[in-house]
Amino acid sequence: VEANHGELDRITSDGMVSRVVDVSATYGHVVPTVSAFHDGNFYVGNLDTFPAPHGGSRIFKVTPGGQISIFAEGFNMILGVVFDQMCGLYVLETTTNNPFPTPGTGDVVRIDPSGSRQIITSGLTFPTGMTFGPDGKLYISTNGFGFPPGGGSILQVSFKCDEIKGEVQK
């Protein structure tokens, strides 16, 4: 994802760069920030402009051929997307309900395959990325900007087998 130009690019193993899609050409300067690959397609989240309109960030579905559509919307300042083994999409919002980055307002929302949404964890301060580890736990980087060097942290979110709601450990 190339946020400055608003595009999703393909880079071959020999270094050739080509554009898959120009997100800005269809949706304006929405600042795409992250992508996840699932079921043969890319899912791209966007930061949006500042001040950020409430619910202005989206997840776009992009085919390898460059067809783009809105997969989910109503998010704020997306800086992470990742799929779990049950095909749920996790969306990391660095700030919610505020037009500018605000400490303690970040969250992770899970969208299940039916489209239902559930907040997994909230109250995060400036989260900037997330991934699933080989242990099946979700890892989230926090304090990713606005802090002195060494001020960041990684949170571990564990899940109970009978529910999706996460429990955060520092």
mmCIF file of N, CA and C in Angstrom, residues 2-65:
data_model
loop_
_atom_site.group_PDB
_atom_site.id
_atom_site.type_symbol
_atom_site.label_atom_id
_atom_site.label_comp_id
_atom_site.label_asym_id
_atom_site.label_seq_id
_atom_site.Cartn_x
_atom_site.Cartn_y
_atom_site.Cartn_z
ATOM 1 N N GLU A 2 0.634 2.121 -0.908
ATOM 2 C CA GLU A 2 1.408 3.353 -1.001
ATOM 3 C C GLU A 2 0.460 4.507 -0.662
ATOM 4 N N ALA A 3 0.483 4.900 0.607
ATOM 5 C CA ALA A 3 -0.497 5.857 1.135
ATOM 6 C C ALA A 3 -0.420 7.230 0.498
ATOM 7 N N ASN A 4 0.780 7.718 0.228
ATOM 8 C CA ASN A 4 0.937 9.073 -0.285
ATOM 9 C C ASN A 4 0.254 9.255 -1.639
ATOM 10 N N HIS A 5 0.397 8.286 -2.523
ATOM 11 C CA HIS A 5 -0.239 8.366 -3.838
ATOM 12 C C HIS A 5 -1.599 7.685 -3.864
ATOM 13 N N GLY A 6 -1.970 6.992 -2.787
ATOM 14 C CA GLY A 6 -3.286 6.372 -2.710
ATOM 15 C C GLY A 6 -3.447 5.167 -3.604
ATOM 16 N N GLU A 7 -2.455 4.283 -3.592
ATOM 17 C CA GLU A 7 -2.541 3.133 -4.488
ATOM 18 C C GLU A 7 -2.067 1.844 -3.827
ATOM 19 N N LEU A 8 -2.482 0.747 -4.414
ATOM 20 C CA LEU A 8 -1.993 -0.573 -4.044
ATOM 21 C C LEU A 8 -1.078 -1.013 -5.176
ATOM 22 N N ASP A 9 0.167 -1.316 -4.856
ATOM 23 C CA ASP A 9 1.170 -1.672 -5.861
ATOM 24 C C ASP A 9 1.578 -3.128 -5.752
ATOM 25 N N ARG A 10 1.983 -3.692 -6.879
ATOM 26 C CA ARG A 10 2.537 -5.041 -6.950
ATOM 27 C C ARG A 10 4.035 -4.888 -7.188
ATOM 28 N N ILE A 11 4.834 -5.597 -6.395
ATOM 29 C CA ILE A 11 6.286 -5.579 -6.575
ATOM 30 C C ILE A 11 6.729 -7.019 -6.781
ATOM 31 N N THR A 12 7.357 -7.289 -7.908
ATOM 32 C CA THR A 12 7.813 -8.646 -8.208
ATOM 33 C C THR A 12 9.113 -8.942 -7.469
ATOM 34 N N SER A 13 9.483 -10.196 -7.445
ATOM 35 C CA SER A 13 10.716 -10.595 -6.755
ATOM 36 C C SER A 13 11.962 -9.983 -7.393
ATOM 37 N N ASP A 14 11.868 -9.563 -8.662
ATOM 38 C CA ASP A 14 13.027 -8.913 -9.289
ATOM 39 C C ASP A 14 12.932 -7.380 -9.223
ATOM 40 N N GLY A 15 11.992 -6.865 -8.410
ATOM 41 C CA GLY A 15 11.947 -5.431 -8.148
ATOM 42 C C GLY A 15 11.085 -4.598 -9.080
ATOM 43 N N MET A 16 10.352 -5.211 -9.987
ATOM 44 C CA MET A 16 9.478 -4.448 -10.880
ATOM 45 C C MET A 16 8.219 -4.025 -10.123
ATOM 46 N N VAL A 17 7.867 -2.739 -10.240
ATOM 47 C CA VAL A 17 6.718 -2.184 -9.535
ATOM 48 C C VAL A 17 5.627 -1.847 -10.551
ATOM 49 N N SER A 18 4.399 -2.273 -10.247
ATOM 50 C CA SER A 18 3.254 -1.904 -11.080
ATOM 51 C C SER A 18 2.055 -1.645 -10.177
ATOM 52 N N ARG A 19 1.174 -0.817 -10.632
ATOM 53 C CA ARG A 19 -0.007 -0.450 -9.850
ATOM 54 C C ARG A 19 -1.088 -1.506 -10.035
ATOM 55 N N VAL A 20 -1.681 -1.951 -8.918
ATOM 56 C CA VAL A 20 -2.843 -2.828 -8.964
ATOM 57 C C VAL A 20 -4.092 -1.977 -9.089
ATOM 58 N N VAL A 21 -4.193 -0.947 -8.242
ATOM 59 C CA VAL A 21 -5.339 -0.044 -8.300
ATOM 60 C C VAL A 21 -4.946 1.319 -7.720
ATOM 61 N N ASP A 22 -5.511 2.361 -8.306
ATOM 62 C CA ASP A 22 -5.372 3.715 -7.781
ATOM 63 C C ASP A 22 -6.640 3.998 -6.978
ATOM 64 N N VAL A 23 -6.559 3.831 -5.666
ATOM 65 C CA VAL A 23 -7.707 4.032 -4.790
ATOM 66 C C VAL A 23 -8.202 5.464 -4.910
ATOM 67 N N SER A 24 -7.293 6.430 -4.998
ATOM 68 C CA SER A 24 -7.651 7.845 -5.061
ATOM 69 C C SER A 24 -8.470 8.188 -6.295
ATOM 70 N N ALA A 25 -8.255 7.476 -7.393
ATOM 71 C CA ALA A 25 -8.987 7.771 -8.617
ATOM 72 C C ALA A 25 -10.486 7.521 -8.438
ATOM 73 N N THR A 26 -10.840 6.564 -7.600
ATOM 74 C CA THR A 26 -12.250 6.229 -7.378
ATOM 75 C C THR A 26 -12.826 6.886 -6.137
ATOM 76 N N TYR A 27 -12.037 6.933 -5.039
ATOM 77 C CA TYR A 27 -12.576 7.356 -3.752
ATOM 78 C C TYR A 27 -11.966 8.651 -3.216
ATOM 79 N N GLY A 28 -11.099 9.309 -3.963
ATOM 80 C CA GLY A 28 -10.460 10.529 -3.489
ATOM 81 C C GLY A 28 -9.263 10.208 -2.606
ATOM 82 N N HIS A 29 -8.696 11.241 -2.001
ATOM 83 C CA HIS A 29 -7.487 11.071 -1.190
ATOM 84 C C HIS A 29 -7.860 10.544 0.199
ATOM 85 N N VAL A 30 -8.126 9.223 0.284
ATOM 86 C CA VAL A 30 -8.560 8.602 1.536
ATOM 87 C C VAL A 30 -7.411 7.965 2.309
ATOM 88 N N VAL A 31 -6.203 8.008 1.777
ATOM 89 C CA VAL A 31 -4.979 7.547 2.426
ATOM 90 C C VAL A 31 -5.043 6.061 2.820
ATOM 91 N N PRO A 32 -4.954 5.158 1.837
ATOM 92 C CA PRO A 32 -4.907 3.731 2.168
ATOM 93 C C PRO A 32 -3.634 3.432 2.962
ATOM 94 N N THR A 33 -3.771 2.649 4.036
ATOM 95 C CA THR A 33 -2.644 2.453 4.939
ATOM 96 C C THR A 33 -2.191 1.013 5.092
ATOM 97 N N VAL A 34 -3.094 0.060 4.995
ATOM 98 C CA VAL A 34 -2.753 -1.336 5.285
ATOM 99 C C VAL A 34 -3.518 -2.275 4.371
ATOM 100 N N SER A 35 -2.990 -3.496 4.237
ATOM 101 C CA SER A 35 -3.706 -4.498 3.450
ATOM 102 C C SER A 35 -3.505 -5.878 4.049
ATOM 103 N N ALA A 36 -4.469 -6.738 3.774
ATOM 104 C CA ALA A 36 -4.389 -8.155 4.124
ATOM 105 C C ALA A 36 -4.833 -8.928 2.891
ATOM 106 N N PHE A 37 -4.254 -10.089 2.672
ATOM 107 C CA PHE A 37 -4.616 -10.926 1.535
ATOM 108 C C PHE A 37 -5.409 -12.106 2.065
ATOM 109 N N HIS A 38 -6.597 -12.334 1.484
ATOM 110 C CA HIS A 38 -7.474 -13.406 1.951
ATOM 111 C C HIS A 38 -8.354 -13.878 0.792
ATOM 112 N N ASP A 39 -8.468 -15.176 0.636
ATOM 113 C CA ASP A 39 -9.322 -15.772 -0.402
ATOM 114 C C ASP A 39 -9.065 -15.187 -1.789
ATOM 115 N N GLY A 40 -7.802 -14.913 -2.090
ATOM 116 C CA GLY A 40 -7.436 -14.439 -3.422
ATOM 117 C C GLY A 40 -7.632 -12.959 -3.668
ATOM 118 N N ASN A 41 -8.013 -12.203 -2.640
ATOM 119 C CA ASN A 41 -8.233 -10.765 -2.785
ATOM 120 C C ASN A 41 -7.475 -9.995 -1.713
ATOM 121 N N PHE A 42 -7.290 -8.708 -1.968
ATOM 122 C CA PHE A 42 -6.683 -7.817 -0.991
ATOM 123 C C PHE A 42 -7.791 -7.053 -0.279
ATOM 124 N N TYR A 43 -7.591 -6.824 1.004
ATOM 125 C CA TYR A 43 -8.507 -6.023 1.805
ATOM 126 C C TYR A 43 -7.684 -4.858 2.335
ATOM 127 N N VAL A 44 -8.047 -3.653 1.934
ATOM 128 C CA VAL A 44 -7.250 -2.458 2.187
ATOM 129 C C VAL A 44 -8.020 -1.517 3.112
ATOM 130 N N GLY A 45 -7.383 -1.104 4.207
ATOM 131 C CA GLY A 45 -7.976 -0.133 5.127
ATOM 132 C C GLY A 45 -7.394 1.237 4.871
ATOM 133 N N ASN A 46 -8.152 2.285 5.229
ATOM 134 C CA ASN A 46 -7.658 3.635 4.997
ATOM 135 C C ASN A 46 -7.702 4.496 6.254
ATOM 136 N N LEU A 47 -6.799 5.469 6.303
ATOM 137 C CA LEU A 47 -6.685 6.417 7.416
ATOM 138 C C LEU A 47 -7.726 7.522 7.278
ATOM 139 N N ASP A 48 -7.851 8.098 6.131
ATOM 140 C CA ASP A 48 -8.730 9.198 5.767
ATOM 141 C C ASP A 48 -8.010 10.522 5.964
ATOM 142 N N THR A 49 -8.701 11.600 5.690
ATOM 143 C CA THR A 49 -8.121 12.943 5.772
ATOM 144 C C THR A 49 -8.225 13.466 7.202
ATOM 145 N N PHE A 50 -7.556 14.592 7.478
ATOM 146 C CA PHE A 50 -7.663 15.243 8.789
ATOM 147 C C PHE A 50 -8.259 16.627 8.595
ATOM 148 N N PRO A 51 -9.185 17.050 9.446
ATOM 149 C CA PRO A 51 -9.756 16.257 10.516
ATOM 150 C C PRO A 51 -10.565 15.094 9.939
ATOM 151 N N ALA A 52 -10.468 13.949 10.599
ATOM 152 C CA ALA A 52 -11.102 12.733 10.098
ATOM 153 C C ALA A 52 -12.609 12.778 10.320
ATOM 154 N N PRO A 53 -13.374 12.542 9.266
ATOM 155 C CA PRO A 53 -14.827 12.493 9.448
ATOM 156 C C PRO A 53 -15.210 11.232 10.226
ATOM 157 N N HIS A 54 -16.146 11.345 11.150
ATOM 158 C CA HIS A 54 -16.574 10.192 11.947
ATOM 159 C C HIS A 54 -17.081 9.083 11.022
ATOM 160 N N GLY A 55 -16.500 7.896 11.165
ATOM 161 C CA GLY A 55 -16.915 6.755 10.364
ATOM 162 C C GLY A 55 -16.476 6.811 8.915
ATOM 163 N N GLY A 56 -15.510 7.667 8.602
ATOM 164 C CA GLY A 56 -15.096 7.863 7.218
ATOM 165 C C GLY A 56 -14.128 6.827 6.665
ATOM 166 N N SER A 57 -13.548 6.005 7.526
ATOM 167 C CA SER A 57 -12.595 4.988 7.050
ATOM 168 C C SER A 57 -13.337 3.721 6.632
ATOM 169 N N ARG A 58 -12.760 3.036 5.653
ATOM 170 C CA ARG A 58 -13.406 1.855 5.078
ATOM 171 C C ARG A 58 -12.407 0.734 4.866
ATOM 172 N N ILE A 59 -12.962 -0.431 4.627
ATOM 173 C CA ILE A 59 -12.183 -1.567 4.132
ATOM 174 C C ILE A 59 -12.614 -1.767 2.692
ATOM 175 N N PHE A 60 -11.648 -1.704 1.789
ATOM 176 C CA PHE A 60 -11.910 -1.931 0.372
ATOM 177 C C PHE A 60 -11.489 -3.343 0.000
ATOM 178 N N LYS A 61 -12.247 -3.980 -0.833
ATOM 179 C CA LYS A 61 -11.878 -5.284 -1.394
ATOM 180 C C LYS A 61 -11.319 -5.020 -2.787
ATOM 181 N N VAL A 62 -10.105 -5.524 -3.032
ATOM 182 C CA VAL A 62 -9.435 -5.298 -4.316
ATOM 183 C C VAL A 62 -9.059 -6.658 -4.895
ATOM 184 N N THR A 63 -9.530 -6.918 -6.101
ATOM 185 C CA THR A 63 -9.156 -8.163 -6.777
ATOM 186 C C THR A 63 -7.738 -8.020 -7.332
ATOM 187 N N PRO A 64 -7.049 -9.137 -7.600
ATOM 188 C CA PRO A 64 -5.710 -9.039 -8.185
ATOM 189 C C PRO A 64 -5.701 -8.278 -9.513
ATOM 190 N N GLY A 65 -6.851 -8.248 -10.210
ATOM 191 C CA GLY A 65 -6.962 -7.510 -11.462
ATOM 192 C C GLY A 65 -7.246 -6.032 -11.284
#
